[in-house]
Amino acid sequence: MACRQLWASRAASYLRISVFHRGFSNVVKDLKYADSHEWVKVDGNSATVGITDHAQDHLGDVVYVELPEVGAAVTQGASFGAVESVKATSDINSPVSGKVVEVNEELHSSPALVNSSPYENGWIIKVEMSDNGELNNLMDPEKYSKFCEEEDSKH
Amino acid sequence: MAVMGKAREAGLPLMKLVKLRGMPILQQLHLEERLLRTSSDNWCLINDGTSSPTIVMGLSGKLSELVEVKPVLQDHIPIIRRFTGGGTVVVDQNTIFVTMICNKDAVSNVQPFPRSIMSWSGLLYNDVFEGLADFHLRENDYVFGDRKFGGNAQSITKNRWIHHTSFLWDYDVKNMSYLKLPAKAPQYRLTRSHLDFVCRMKEYLTRSEFIERTIKAIGGQFSVKSISSESIDVPSVSEYVHTTRLLTNQEIQEACCTIQT
């Protein structure tokens, strides 16, 4: 059991994934998080955006993703698209402001990528950011994990 | 007791109640979308029947897979794509619509995610039908026994959500024939045809009884205030870009061609 835990912990560290014993949602290091459960990966002026493991778990099986047009403007905190799951459309809100430079076309034929790979293949849009300073408004992984725990414990 | 009742009511969030009758479903959906997106109040809309038979699909519905396009074209039945998720329904003057639009903080014990909201609604309608019928929320449908009488859909924004239901007070068999058996059906449906799967609410209670009981159940969680549709204060139709829309004849004809090729 101890060996398995050690292996899991090392694997998690290699993959930069935090895994919680109670089966809580995965949170990836080096990303920033919005309180509406989107993540952003920043590389210079470029941002990749998706929804978190917490979000996909609570949404259920995603059957459709409504994507914005390339070239569309996005604003921090405002909706840019939607996912459909369990008879509901749920807004996806942008964690950063800027211009959409790429959308994940794979999601048209495989919307379930959002569930199976929320931080990798299930990415949703790429944005050319207009204001890197806005990243200060987002949560780091530890703060986001705690935020999710608090949300789940309240309900 | 009256003082305690008032005091208790004072602690409940306000919900504005609008009772409508025969509002066209496109107009109702447009109003709902504007209230969700531009209002900060909680709302309950009850539309007792809509004006004429209309097919209403969810946001991602594929026309050719869900609707018998040829008879729809022949009979000039309008098709709407609505802003919420979920399946396809055919509505008419015998459909009763109940819509709840809430700030997430007004129902703070409910997380703003589909299954939580659906569960909450199931508990609410449990109160509505208590003692009258064998009501259940079953795989996101409202059923009496194992027969569906109400279909649900939702839309969730950052701080608000809408849960709306079309209740089959009664239905016209001919209208049901415009709908195909969906590829994705709930497990409890088994292989039943539409007519063996649904049931009529009118066999259980009167229209007015249903509406009164629903308002009473909502009153257990909200302080309900009736307002007229004329006094709804949100941007007019012309000022707002809706997602909900009527499909064009061209789109419906193209779906017909898709099936043929």
CSV table of C-alpha atoms in Angstrom, one decimal, chain B residues 99-249:
chain,number,residue,atom,x,y,z
B,99,THR,CA,-40.1,28.3,-15.6
B,100,MET,CA,-37.9,29.3,-12.7
B,101,ILE,CA,-35.1,31.7,-13.1
B,102,CYS,CA,-32.9,32.1,-10.0
B,103,ASN,CA,-29.8,33.8,-8.7
B,104,LYS,CA,-27.6,31.0,-7.6
B,105,ASP,CA,-27.3,32.7,-4.2
B,106,ALA,CA,-31.1,32.7,-3.7
B,107,VAL,CA,-31.0,28.9,-3.6
B,108,SER,CA,-27.7,28.7,-1.8
B,109,ASN,CA,-27.9,25.0,-0.9
B,110,VAL,CA,-28.0,24.1,-4.7
B,111,GLN,CA,-24.8,24.2,-6.7
B,112,PRO,CA,-25.2,25.9,-10.1
B,113,PHE,CA,-24.7,22.6,-12.0
B,114,PRO,CA,-27.3,20.6,-13.9
B,115,ARG,CA,-27.8,17.6,-11.6
B,116,SER,CA,-28.1,19.7,-8.4
B,117,ILE,CA,-30.6,22.0,-10.0
B,118,MET,CA,-32.6,19.1,-11.4
B,119,SER,CA,-32.6,17.4,-7.9
B,120,TRP,CA,-33.9,20.6,-6.3
B,121,SER,CA,-36.7,20.8,-8.9
B,122,GLY,CA,-37.6,17.2,-8.2
B,123,LEU,CA,-38.1,18.0,-4.5
B,124,LEU,CA,-40.2,21.0,-5.4
B,125,TYR,CA,-42.5,19.1,-7.6
B,126,ASN,CA,-42.7,16.3,-5.1
B,127,ASP,CA,-44.4,18.8,-2.9
B,128,VAL,CA,-46.7,19.8,-5.8
B,129,PHE,CA,-48.0,16.3,-6.4
B,130,GLU,CA,-47.9,14.9,-2.9
B,131,GLY,CA,-50.9,12.8,-2.2
B,132,LEU,CA,-52.1,13.0,-5.8
B,133,ALA,CA,-49.9,10.8,-7.9
B,134,ASP,CA,-46.9,8.5,-7.9
B,135,PHE,CA,-44.5,11.4,-8.9
B,136,HIS,CA,-40.8,10.9,-9.5
B,137,LEU,CA,-37.9,12.6,-11.1
B,138,ARG,CA,-36.5,9.8,-13.2
B,139,GLU,CA,-33.4,10.3,-15.4
B,140,ASN,CA,-34.2,14.0,-15.6
B,141,ASP,CA,-37.8,13.5,-16.6
B,142,TYR,CA,-40.9,14.1,-14.4
B,143,VAL,CA,-42.9,10.9,-14.4
B,144,PHE,CA,-46.1,9.4,-12.9
B,145,GLY,CA,-45.1,5.8,-12.3
B,146,ASP,CA,-42.9,5.1,-15.4
B,147,ARG,CA,-44.7,7.5,-17.8
B,148,LYS,CA,-43.3,10.9,-18.6
B,149,PHE,CA,-45.5,14.0,-18.3
B,150,GLY,CA,-43.0,16.7,-18.1
B,151,GLY,CA,-39.7,17.5,-19.9
B,152,ASN,CA,-37.0,19.7,-18.5
B,153,ALA,CA,-34.2,21.9,-19.7
B,154,GLN,CA,-31.8,24.3,-18.2
B,155,SER,CA,-29.3,27.1,-18.9
B,156,ILE,CA,-26.7,28.1,-16.4
B,157,THR,CA,-24.8,31.3,-16.4
B,158,LYS,CA,-22.1,32.6,-14.0
B,159,ASN,CA,-24.5,33.7,-11.3
B,160,ARG,CA,-27.9,32.6,-12.4
B,161,TRP,CA,-29.8,29.7,-13.9
B,162,ILE,CA,-33.1,28.8,-15.5
B,163,HIS,CA,-35.0,25.5,-15.1
B,164,HIS,CA,-38.0,25.3,-17.4
B,165,THR,CA,-40.5,22.5,-17.9
B,166,SER,CA,-43.2,21.7,-20.5
B,167,PHE,CA,-46.0,19.8,-18.9
B,168,LEU,CA,-48.2,17.5,-20.9
B,169,TRP,CA,-51.6,18.6,-19.7
B,170,ASP,CA,-53.0,16.8,-22.7
B,171,TYR,CA,-51.7,16.1,-26.1
B,172,ASP,CA,-52.8,15.5,-29.7
B,173,VAL,CA,-51.6,12.1,-31.0
B,174,LYS,CA,-51.1,13.7,-34.5
B,175,ASN,CA,-48.7,16.3,-33.0
B,176,MET,CA,-46.7,13.6,-31.4
B,177,SER,CA,-46.2,11.9,-34.7
B,178,TYR,CA,-44.0,14.8,-35.9
B,179,LEU,CA,-41.3,13.6,-33.5
B,180,LYS,CA,-38.9,10.8,-34.2
B,181,LEU,CA,-37.7,8.3,-31.5
B,182,PRO,CA,-34.5,10.0,-30.4
B,183,ALA,CA,-31.2,8.0,-30.6
B,184,LYS,CA,-30.5,8.9,-27.1
B,185,ALA,CA,-33.4,7.9,-24.9
B,186,PRO,CA,-33.6,7.4,-21.1
B,187,GLN,CA,-33.1,3.9,-20.0
B,188,TYR,CA,-36.4,3.7,-18.3
B,189,ARG,CA,-38.1,4.3,-21.6
B,190,LEU,CA,-37.0,0.8,-22.8
B,191,THR,CA,-38.3,0.4,-26.4
B,192,ARG,CA,-41.7,2.0,-25.8
B,193,SER,CA,-43.2,4.1,-28.5
B,194,HIS,CA,-44.0,7.7,-27.7
B,195,LEU,CA,-47.6,7.0,-26.9
B,196,ASP,CA,-46.7,4.2,-24.5
B,197,PHE,CA,-44.0,6.4,-22.9
B,198,VAL,CA,-45.9,9.6,-22.0
B,199,CYS,CA,-49.1,10.3,-20.1
B,200,ARG,CA,-51.6,13.1,-19.6
B,201,MET,CA,-51.6,15.3,-16.5
B,202,LYS,CA,-55.3,15.9,-16.8
B,203,GLU,CA,-55.9,12.4,-15.5
B,204,TYR,CA,-54.6,13.4,-12.1
B,205,LEU,CA,-55.6,17.0,-11.4
B,206,THR,CA,-57.2,20.1,-12.9
B,207,ARG,CA,-55.1,22.8,-14.6
B,208,SER,CA,-55.9,25.4,-11.9
B,209,GLU,CA,-55.1,22.9,-9.1
B,210,PHE,CA,-51.7,22.2,-10.7
B,211,ILE,CA,-50.9,25.9,-11.0
B,212,GLU,CA,-52.1,26.7,-7.5
B,213,ARG,CA,-50.1,23.8,-6.0
B,214,THR,CA,-47.0,24.9,-7.9
B,215,ILE,CA,-47.2,28.5,-6.6
B,216,LYS,CA,-47.7,27.2,-3.1
B,217,ALA,CA,-44.7,24.9,-3.3
B,218,ILE,CA,-42.5,27.8,-4.6
B,219,GLY,CA,-43.9,29.9,-1.7
B,220,GLY,CA,-42.2,27.5,0.7
B,221,GLN,CA,-38.8,28.7,-0.6
B,222,PHE,CA,-39.4,32.2,-1.9
B,223,SER,CA,-41.5,35.2,-1.0
B,224,VAL,CA,-43.7,35.2,-4.1
B,225,LYS,CA,-45.0,38.5,-5.6
B,226,SER,CA,-47.4,38.5,-8.5
B,227,ILE,CA,-46.7,41.0,-11.3
B,228,SER,CA,-48.3,41.6,-14.6
B,229,SER,CA,-46.4,40.8,-17.8
B,230,GLU,CA,-46.8,44.5,-18.8
B,231,SER,CA,-44.7,45.6,-15.8
B,232,ILE,CA,-41.7,43.4,-16.6
B,233,ASP,CA,-38.7,45.7,-16.7
B,234,VAL,CA,-36.1,44.3,-19.1
B,235,PRO,CA,-34.7,45.3,-22.5
B,236,SER,CA,-37.3,44.9,-25.3
B,237,VAL,CA,-37.0,42.2,-27.9
B,238,SER,CA,-35.5,44.6,-30.4
B,239,GLU,CA,-32.7,45.6,-28.1
B,240,TYR,CA,-31.5,42.1,-27.3
B,241,VAL,CA,-29.8,39.4,-29.5
B,242,HIS,CA,-31.5,36.1,-28.7
B,243,THR,CA,-30.0,32.7,-29.2
B,244,THR,CA,-33.5,31.2,-29.4
B,245,ARG,CA,-34.8,31.4,-32.9
B,246,LEU,CA,-37.3,30.1,-35.4
B,247,LEU,CA,-35.7,27.9,-38.1
B,248,THR,CA,-36.2,29.0,-41.6
B,249,ASN,CA,-38.0,27.0,-44.3
